[in-house]
CSV table of N, CA, C and O in Angstrom, one decimal:
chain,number,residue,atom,x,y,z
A,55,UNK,N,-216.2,-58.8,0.1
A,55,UNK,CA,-214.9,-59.1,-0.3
A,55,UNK,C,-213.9,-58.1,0.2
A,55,UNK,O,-212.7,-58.4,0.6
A,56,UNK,N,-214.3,-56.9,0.2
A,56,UNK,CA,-213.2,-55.8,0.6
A,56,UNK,C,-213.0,-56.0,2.6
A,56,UNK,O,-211.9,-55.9,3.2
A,57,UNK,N,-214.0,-56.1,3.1
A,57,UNK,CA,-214.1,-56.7,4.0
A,57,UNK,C,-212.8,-57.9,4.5
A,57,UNK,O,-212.2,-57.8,5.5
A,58,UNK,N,-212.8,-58.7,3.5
A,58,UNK,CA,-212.4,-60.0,3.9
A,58,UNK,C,-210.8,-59.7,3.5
A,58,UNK,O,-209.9,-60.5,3.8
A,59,UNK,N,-210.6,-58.4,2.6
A,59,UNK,CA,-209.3,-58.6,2.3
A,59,UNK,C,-208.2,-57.3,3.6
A,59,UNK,O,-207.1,-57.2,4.0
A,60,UNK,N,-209.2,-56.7,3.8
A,60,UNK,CA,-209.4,-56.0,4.8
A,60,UNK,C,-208.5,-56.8,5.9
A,60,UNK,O,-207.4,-56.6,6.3
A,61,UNK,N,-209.4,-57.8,6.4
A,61,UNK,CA,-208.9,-58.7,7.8
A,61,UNK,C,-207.9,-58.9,7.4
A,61,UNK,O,-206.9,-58.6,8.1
A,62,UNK,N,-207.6,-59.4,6.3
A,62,UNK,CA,-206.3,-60.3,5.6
A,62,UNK,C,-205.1,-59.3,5.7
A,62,UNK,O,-204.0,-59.7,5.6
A,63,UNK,N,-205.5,-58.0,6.0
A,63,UNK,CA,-204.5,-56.8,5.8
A,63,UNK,C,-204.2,-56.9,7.4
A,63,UNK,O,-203.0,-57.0,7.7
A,64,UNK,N,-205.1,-57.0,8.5
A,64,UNK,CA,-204.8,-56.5,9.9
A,64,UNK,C,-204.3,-58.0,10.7
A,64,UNK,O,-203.7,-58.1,11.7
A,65,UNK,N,-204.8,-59.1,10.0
A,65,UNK,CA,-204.0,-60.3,10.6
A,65,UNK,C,-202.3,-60.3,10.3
A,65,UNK,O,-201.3,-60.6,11.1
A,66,UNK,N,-202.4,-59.9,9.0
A,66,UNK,CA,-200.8,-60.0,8.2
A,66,UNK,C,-199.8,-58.8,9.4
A,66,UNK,O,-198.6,-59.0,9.7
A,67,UNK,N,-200.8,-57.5,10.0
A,67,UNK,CA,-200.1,-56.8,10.4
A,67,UNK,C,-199.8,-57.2,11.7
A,67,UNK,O,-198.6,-57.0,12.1
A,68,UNK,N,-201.0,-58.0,12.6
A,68,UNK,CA,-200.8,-58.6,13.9
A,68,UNK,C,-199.7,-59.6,13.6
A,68,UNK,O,-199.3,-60.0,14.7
A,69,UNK,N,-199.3,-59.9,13.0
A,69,UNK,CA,-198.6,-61.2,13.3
A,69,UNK,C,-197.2,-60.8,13.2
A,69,UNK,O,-196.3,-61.1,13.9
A,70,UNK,N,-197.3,-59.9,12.1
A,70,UNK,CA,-195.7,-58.8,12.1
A,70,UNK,C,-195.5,-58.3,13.4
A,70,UNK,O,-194.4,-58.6,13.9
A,71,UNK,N,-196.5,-57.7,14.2
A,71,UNK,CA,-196.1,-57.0,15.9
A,71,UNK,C,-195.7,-58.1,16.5
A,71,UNK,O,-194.6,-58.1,17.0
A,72,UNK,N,-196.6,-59.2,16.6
A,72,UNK,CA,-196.8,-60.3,17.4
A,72,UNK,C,-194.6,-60.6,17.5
A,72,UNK,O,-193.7,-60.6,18.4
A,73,UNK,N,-194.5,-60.9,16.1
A,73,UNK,CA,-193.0,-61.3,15.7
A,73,UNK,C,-192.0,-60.2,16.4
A,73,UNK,O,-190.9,-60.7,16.8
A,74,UNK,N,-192.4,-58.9,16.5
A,74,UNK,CA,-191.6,-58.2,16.6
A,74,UNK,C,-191.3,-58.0,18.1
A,74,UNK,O,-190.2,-57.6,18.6
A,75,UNK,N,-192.8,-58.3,19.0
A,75,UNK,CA,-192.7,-58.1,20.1
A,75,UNK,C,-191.9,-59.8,21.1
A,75,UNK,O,-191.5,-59.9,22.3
A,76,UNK,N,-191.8,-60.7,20.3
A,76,UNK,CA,-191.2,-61.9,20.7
A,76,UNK,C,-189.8,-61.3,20.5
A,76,UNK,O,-189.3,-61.2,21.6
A,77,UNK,N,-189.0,-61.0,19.6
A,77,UNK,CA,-188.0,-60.7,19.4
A,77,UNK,C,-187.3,-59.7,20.0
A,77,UNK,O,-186.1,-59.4,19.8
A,78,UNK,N,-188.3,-59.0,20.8
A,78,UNK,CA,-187.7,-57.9,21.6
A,78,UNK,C,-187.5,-58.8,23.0
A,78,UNK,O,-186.5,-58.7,23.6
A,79,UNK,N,-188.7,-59.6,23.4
A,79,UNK,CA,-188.6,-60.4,24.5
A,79,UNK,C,-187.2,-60.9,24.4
A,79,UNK,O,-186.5,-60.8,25.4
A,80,UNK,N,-186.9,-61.4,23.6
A,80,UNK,CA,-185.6,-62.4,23.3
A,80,UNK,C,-184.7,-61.5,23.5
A,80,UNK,O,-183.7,-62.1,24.0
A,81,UNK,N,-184.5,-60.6,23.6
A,81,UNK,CA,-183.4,-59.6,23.4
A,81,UNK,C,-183.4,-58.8,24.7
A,81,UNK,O,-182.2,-58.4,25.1
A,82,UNK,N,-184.5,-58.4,25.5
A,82,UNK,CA,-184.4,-58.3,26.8
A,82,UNK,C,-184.0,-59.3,27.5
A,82,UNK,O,-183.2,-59.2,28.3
A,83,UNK,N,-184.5,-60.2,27.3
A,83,UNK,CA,-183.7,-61.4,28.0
A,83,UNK,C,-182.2,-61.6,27.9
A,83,UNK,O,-181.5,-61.8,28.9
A,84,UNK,N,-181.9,-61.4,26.6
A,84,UNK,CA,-180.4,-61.8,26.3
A,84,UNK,C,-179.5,-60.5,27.3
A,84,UNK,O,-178.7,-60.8,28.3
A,85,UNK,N,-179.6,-59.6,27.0
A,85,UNK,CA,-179.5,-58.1,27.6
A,85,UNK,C,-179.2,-58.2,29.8
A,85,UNK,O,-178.3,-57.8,30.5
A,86,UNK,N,-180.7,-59.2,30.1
A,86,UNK,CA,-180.3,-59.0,31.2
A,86,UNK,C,-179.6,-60.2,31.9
A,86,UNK,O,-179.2,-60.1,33.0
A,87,UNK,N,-179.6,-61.3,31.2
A,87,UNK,CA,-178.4,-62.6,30.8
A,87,UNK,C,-177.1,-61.6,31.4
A,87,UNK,O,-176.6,-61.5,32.5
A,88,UNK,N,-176.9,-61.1,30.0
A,88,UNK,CA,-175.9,-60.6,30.1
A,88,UNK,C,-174.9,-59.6,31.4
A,88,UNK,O,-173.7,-59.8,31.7
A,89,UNK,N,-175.7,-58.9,31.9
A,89,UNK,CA,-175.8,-58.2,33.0
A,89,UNK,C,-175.8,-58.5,34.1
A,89,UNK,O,-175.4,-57.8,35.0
A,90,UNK,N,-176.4,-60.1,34.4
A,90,UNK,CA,-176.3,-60.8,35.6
A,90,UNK,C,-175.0,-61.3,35.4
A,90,UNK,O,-174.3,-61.2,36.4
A,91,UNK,N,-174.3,-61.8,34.4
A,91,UNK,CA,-173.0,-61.9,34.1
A,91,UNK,C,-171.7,-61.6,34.8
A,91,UNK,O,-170.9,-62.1,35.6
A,92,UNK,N,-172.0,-60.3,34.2
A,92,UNK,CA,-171.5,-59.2,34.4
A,92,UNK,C,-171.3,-58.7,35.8
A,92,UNK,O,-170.2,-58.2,36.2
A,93,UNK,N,-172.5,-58.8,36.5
A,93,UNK,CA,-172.7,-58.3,37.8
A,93,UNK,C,-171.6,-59.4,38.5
A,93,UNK,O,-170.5,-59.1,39.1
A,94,UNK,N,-172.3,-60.8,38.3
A,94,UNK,CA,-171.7,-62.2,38.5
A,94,UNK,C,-170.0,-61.7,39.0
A,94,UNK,O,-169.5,-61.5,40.1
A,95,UNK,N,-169.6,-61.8,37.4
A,95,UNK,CA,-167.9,-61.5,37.3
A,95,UNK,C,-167.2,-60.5,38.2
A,95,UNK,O,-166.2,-60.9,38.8
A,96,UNK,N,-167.8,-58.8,38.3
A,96,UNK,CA,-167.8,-58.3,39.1
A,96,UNK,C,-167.4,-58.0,40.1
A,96,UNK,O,-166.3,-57.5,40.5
A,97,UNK,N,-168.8,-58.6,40.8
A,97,UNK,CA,-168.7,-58.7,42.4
A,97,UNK,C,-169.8,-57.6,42.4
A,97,UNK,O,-170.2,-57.5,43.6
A,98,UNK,N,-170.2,-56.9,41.6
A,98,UNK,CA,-171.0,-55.6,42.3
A,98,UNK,C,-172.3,-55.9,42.3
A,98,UNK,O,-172.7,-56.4,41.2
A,99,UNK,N,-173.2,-55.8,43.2
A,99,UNK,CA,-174.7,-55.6,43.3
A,99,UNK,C,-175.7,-54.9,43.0
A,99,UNK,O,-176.9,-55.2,42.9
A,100,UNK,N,-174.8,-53.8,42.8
A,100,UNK,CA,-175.3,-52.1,42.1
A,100,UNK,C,-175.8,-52.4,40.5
A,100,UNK,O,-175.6,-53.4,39.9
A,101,UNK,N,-176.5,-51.4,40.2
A,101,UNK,CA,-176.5,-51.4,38.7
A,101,UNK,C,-175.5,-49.7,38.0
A,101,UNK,O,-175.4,-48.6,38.5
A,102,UNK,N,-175.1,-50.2,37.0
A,102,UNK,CA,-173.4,-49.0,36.7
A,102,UNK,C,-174.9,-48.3,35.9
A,102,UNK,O,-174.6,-47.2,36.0
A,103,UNK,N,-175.6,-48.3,35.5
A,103,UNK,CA,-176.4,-47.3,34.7
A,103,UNK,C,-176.2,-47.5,33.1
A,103,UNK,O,-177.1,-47.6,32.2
A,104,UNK,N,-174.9,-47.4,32.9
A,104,UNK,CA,-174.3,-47.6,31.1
A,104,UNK,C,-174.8,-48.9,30.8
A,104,UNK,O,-174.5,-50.0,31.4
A,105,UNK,N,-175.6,-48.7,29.7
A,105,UNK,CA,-175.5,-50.0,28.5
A,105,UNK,C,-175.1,-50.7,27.3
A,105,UNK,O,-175.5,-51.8,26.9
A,106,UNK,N,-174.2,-49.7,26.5
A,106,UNK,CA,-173.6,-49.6,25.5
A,106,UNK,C,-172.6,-50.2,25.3
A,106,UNK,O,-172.6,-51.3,24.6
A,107,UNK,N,-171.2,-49.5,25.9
A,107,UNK,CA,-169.9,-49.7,26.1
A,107,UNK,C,-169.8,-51.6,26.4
A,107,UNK,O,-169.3,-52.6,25.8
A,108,UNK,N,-170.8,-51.0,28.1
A,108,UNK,CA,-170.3,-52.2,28.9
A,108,UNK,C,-170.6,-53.5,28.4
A,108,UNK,O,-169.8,-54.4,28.5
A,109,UNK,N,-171.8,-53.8,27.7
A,109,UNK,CA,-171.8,-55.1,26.9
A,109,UNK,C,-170.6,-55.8,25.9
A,109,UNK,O,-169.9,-56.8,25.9
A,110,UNK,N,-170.6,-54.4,25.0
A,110,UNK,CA,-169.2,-54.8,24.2
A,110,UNK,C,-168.1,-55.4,24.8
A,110,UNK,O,-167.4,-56.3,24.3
A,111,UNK,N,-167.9,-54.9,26.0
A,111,UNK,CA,-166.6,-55.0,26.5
A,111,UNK,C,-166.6,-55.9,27.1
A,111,UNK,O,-165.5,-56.2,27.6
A,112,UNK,N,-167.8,-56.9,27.6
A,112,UNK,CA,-167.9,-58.2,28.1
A,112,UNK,C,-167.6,-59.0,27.5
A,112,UNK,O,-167.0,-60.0,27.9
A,113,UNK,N,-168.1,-59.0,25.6
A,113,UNK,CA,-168.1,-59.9,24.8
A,113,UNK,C,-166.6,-59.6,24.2
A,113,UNK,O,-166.1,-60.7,24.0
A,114,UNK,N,-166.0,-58.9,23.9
A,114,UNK,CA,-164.8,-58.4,23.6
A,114,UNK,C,-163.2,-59.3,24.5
A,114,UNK,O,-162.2,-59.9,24.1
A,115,UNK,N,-164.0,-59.1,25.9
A,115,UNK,CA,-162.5,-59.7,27.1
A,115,UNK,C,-162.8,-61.5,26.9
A,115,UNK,O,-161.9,-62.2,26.6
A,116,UNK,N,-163.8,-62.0,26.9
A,116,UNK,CA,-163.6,-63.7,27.0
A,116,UNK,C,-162.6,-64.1,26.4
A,116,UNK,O,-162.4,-63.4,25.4
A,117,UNK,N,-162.0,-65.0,26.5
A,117,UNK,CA,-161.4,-65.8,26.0
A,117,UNK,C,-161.4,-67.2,26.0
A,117,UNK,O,-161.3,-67.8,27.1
A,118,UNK,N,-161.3,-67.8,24.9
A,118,UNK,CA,-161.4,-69.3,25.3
A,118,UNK,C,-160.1,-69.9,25.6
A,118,UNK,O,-158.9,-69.5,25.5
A,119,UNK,N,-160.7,-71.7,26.1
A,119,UNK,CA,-159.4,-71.9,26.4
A,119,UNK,C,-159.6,-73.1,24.3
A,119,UNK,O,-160.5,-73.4,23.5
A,120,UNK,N,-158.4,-73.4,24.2
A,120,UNK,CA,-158.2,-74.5,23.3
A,120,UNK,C,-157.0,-75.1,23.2
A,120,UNK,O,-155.9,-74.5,23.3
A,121,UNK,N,-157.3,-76.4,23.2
A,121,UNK,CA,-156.4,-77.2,24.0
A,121,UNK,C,-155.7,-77.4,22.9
A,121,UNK,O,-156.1,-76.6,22.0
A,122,UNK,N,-154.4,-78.1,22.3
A,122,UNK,CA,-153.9,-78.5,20.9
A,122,UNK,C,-153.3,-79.9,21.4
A,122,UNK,O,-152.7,-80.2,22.4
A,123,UNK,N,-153.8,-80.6,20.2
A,123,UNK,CA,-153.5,-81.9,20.2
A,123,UNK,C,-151.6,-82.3,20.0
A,123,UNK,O,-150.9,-81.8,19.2
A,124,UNK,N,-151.2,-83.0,20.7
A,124,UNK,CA,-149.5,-83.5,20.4
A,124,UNK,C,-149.4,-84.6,19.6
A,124,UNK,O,-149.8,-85.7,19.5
A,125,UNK,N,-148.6,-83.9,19.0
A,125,UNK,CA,-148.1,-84.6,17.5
A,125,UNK,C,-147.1,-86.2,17.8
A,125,UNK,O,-146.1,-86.3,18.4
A,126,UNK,N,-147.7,-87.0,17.3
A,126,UNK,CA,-148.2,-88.5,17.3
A,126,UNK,C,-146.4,-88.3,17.0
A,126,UNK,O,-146.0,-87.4,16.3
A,127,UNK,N,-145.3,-89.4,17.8
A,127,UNK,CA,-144.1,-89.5,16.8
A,127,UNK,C,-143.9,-90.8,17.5
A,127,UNK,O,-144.2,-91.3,18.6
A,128,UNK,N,-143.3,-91.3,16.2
A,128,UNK,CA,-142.7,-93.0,16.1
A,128,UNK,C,-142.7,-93.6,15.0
A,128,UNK,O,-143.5,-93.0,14.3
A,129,UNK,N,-142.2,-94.4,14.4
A,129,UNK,CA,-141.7,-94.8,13.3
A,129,UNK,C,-142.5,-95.2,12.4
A,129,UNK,O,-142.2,-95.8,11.4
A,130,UNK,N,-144.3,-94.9,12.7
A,130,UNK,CA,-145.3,-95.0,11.7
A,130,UNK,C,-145.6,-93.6,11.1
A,130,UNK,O,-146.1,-93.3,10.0
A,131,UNK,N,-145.1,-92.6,12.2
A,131,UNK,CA,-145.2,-91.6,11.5
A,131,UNK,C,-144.0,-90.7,10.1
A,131,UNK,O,-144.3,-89.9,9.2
A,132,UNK,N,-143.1,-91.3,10.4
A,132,UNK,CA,-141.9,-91.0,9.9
A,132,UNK,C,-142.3,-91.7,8.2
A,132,UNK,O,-141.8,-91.1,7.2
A,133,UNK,N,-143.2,-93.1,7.9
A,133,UNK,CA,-143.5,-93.8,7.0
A,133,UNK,C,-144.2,-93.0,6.5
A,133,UNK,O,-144.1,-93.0,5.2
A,134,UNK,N,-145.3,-91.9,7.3
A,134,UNK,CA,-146.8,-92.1,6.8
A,134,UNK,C,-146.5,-90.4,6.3
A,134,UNK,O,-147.1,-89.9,5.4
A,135,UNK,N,-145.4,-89.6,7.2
A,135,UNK,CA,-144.7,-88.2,6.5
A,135,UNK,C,-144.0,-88.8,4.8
A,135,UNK,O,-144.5,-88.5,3.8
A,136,UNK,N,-143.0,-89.5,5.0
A,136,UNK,CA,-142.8,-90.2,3.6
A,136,UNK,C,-143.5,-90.3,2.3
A,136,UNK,O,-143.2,-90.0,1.2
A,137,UNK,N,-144.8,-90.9,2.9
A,137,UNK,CA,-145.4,-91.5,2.2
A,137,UNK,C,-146.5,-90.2,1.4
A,137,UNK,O,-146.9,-90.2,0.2
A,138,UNK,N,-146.9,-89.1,2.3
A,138,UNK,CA,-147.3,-88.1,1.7
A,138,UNK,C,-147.0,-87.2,0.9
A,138,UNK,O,-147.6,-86.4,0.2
A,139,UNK,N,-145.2,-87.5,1.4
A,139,UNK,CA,-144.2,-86.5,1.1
A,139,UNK,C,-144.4,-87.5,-0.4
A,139,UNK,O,-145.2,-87.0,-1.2
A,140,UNK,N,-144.0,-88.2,-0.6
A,140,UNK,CA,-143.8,-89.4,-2.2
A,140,UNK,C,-145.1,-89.0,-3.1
A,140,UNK,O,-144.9,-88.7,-4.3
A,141,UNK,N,-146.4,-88.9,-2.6
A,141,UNK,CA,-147.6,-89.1,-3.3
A,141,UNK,C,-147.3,-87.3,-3.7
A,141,UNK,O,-147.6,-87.1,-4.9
A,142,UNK,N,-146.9,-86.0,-3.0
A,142,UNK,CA,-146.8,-85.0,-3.7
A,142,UNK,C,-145.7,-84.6,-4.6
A,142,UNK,O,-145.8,-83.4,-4.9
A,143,UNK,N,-144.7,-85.2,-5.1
A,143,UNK,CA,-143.6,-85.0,-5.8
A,143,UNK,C,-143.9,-85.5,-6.8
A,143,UNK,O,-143.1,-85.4,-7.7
C-alpha cells in the first residue's frame, strides 16, 4: 500500500511537469509568433537581442480599425425617438 500511494505521489507529480512543460511550449511559441511579427513589420532580418520592452511595445502600438454604424433618419425615426421619449416621462 505505501508502495501504491507512493506511485500515486510521482504520477500526480509527472502530470504537473508534463502541464507545465506544454505551457511553456505554448509560450515559446507565442513569444516567437510574436517576433516574426515584429521582424515582419520591420523589415529587419536581424535579431535586436531585447525581449522585454520590445514585446510590450508591439502589443501596446496596434490599433484597430472600428467602423461606426450611421444613424438611420426619416420619419420612422422621428416616431420611434418620440415614442421612447413618451414611454420615459
Amino acid at each position: 500500500q505505501k508502495l501504491r500511494v507512493e506511485m500515486m505521489e510521482v504520477k500526480r507529480e509527472n502530470a504537473a511537469y508534463m502541464a507545465q512543460v506544454e505551457a511553456g511550449k505554448k509560450l515559446d511559441f507565442i513569444e516567437e509568433r510574436r517576433k516574426k511579427r515584429k521582424e515582419k513589420e520591420s523589415g529587419v532580418g536581424g535579431d535586436a537581442g531585447g525581449k522585454g520592452k520590445d514585446e510590450d511595445d508591439g502589443l501596446a502600438k496596434k490599433k484597430r480599425k472600428i467602423r461606426q454604424k450611421k444613424p438611420f433618419e426619416g420619419d420612422s425615426a422621428v416616431a420611434a425617438k418620440s415614442a421612447i421619449l413618451g414611454s420615459l416621462v
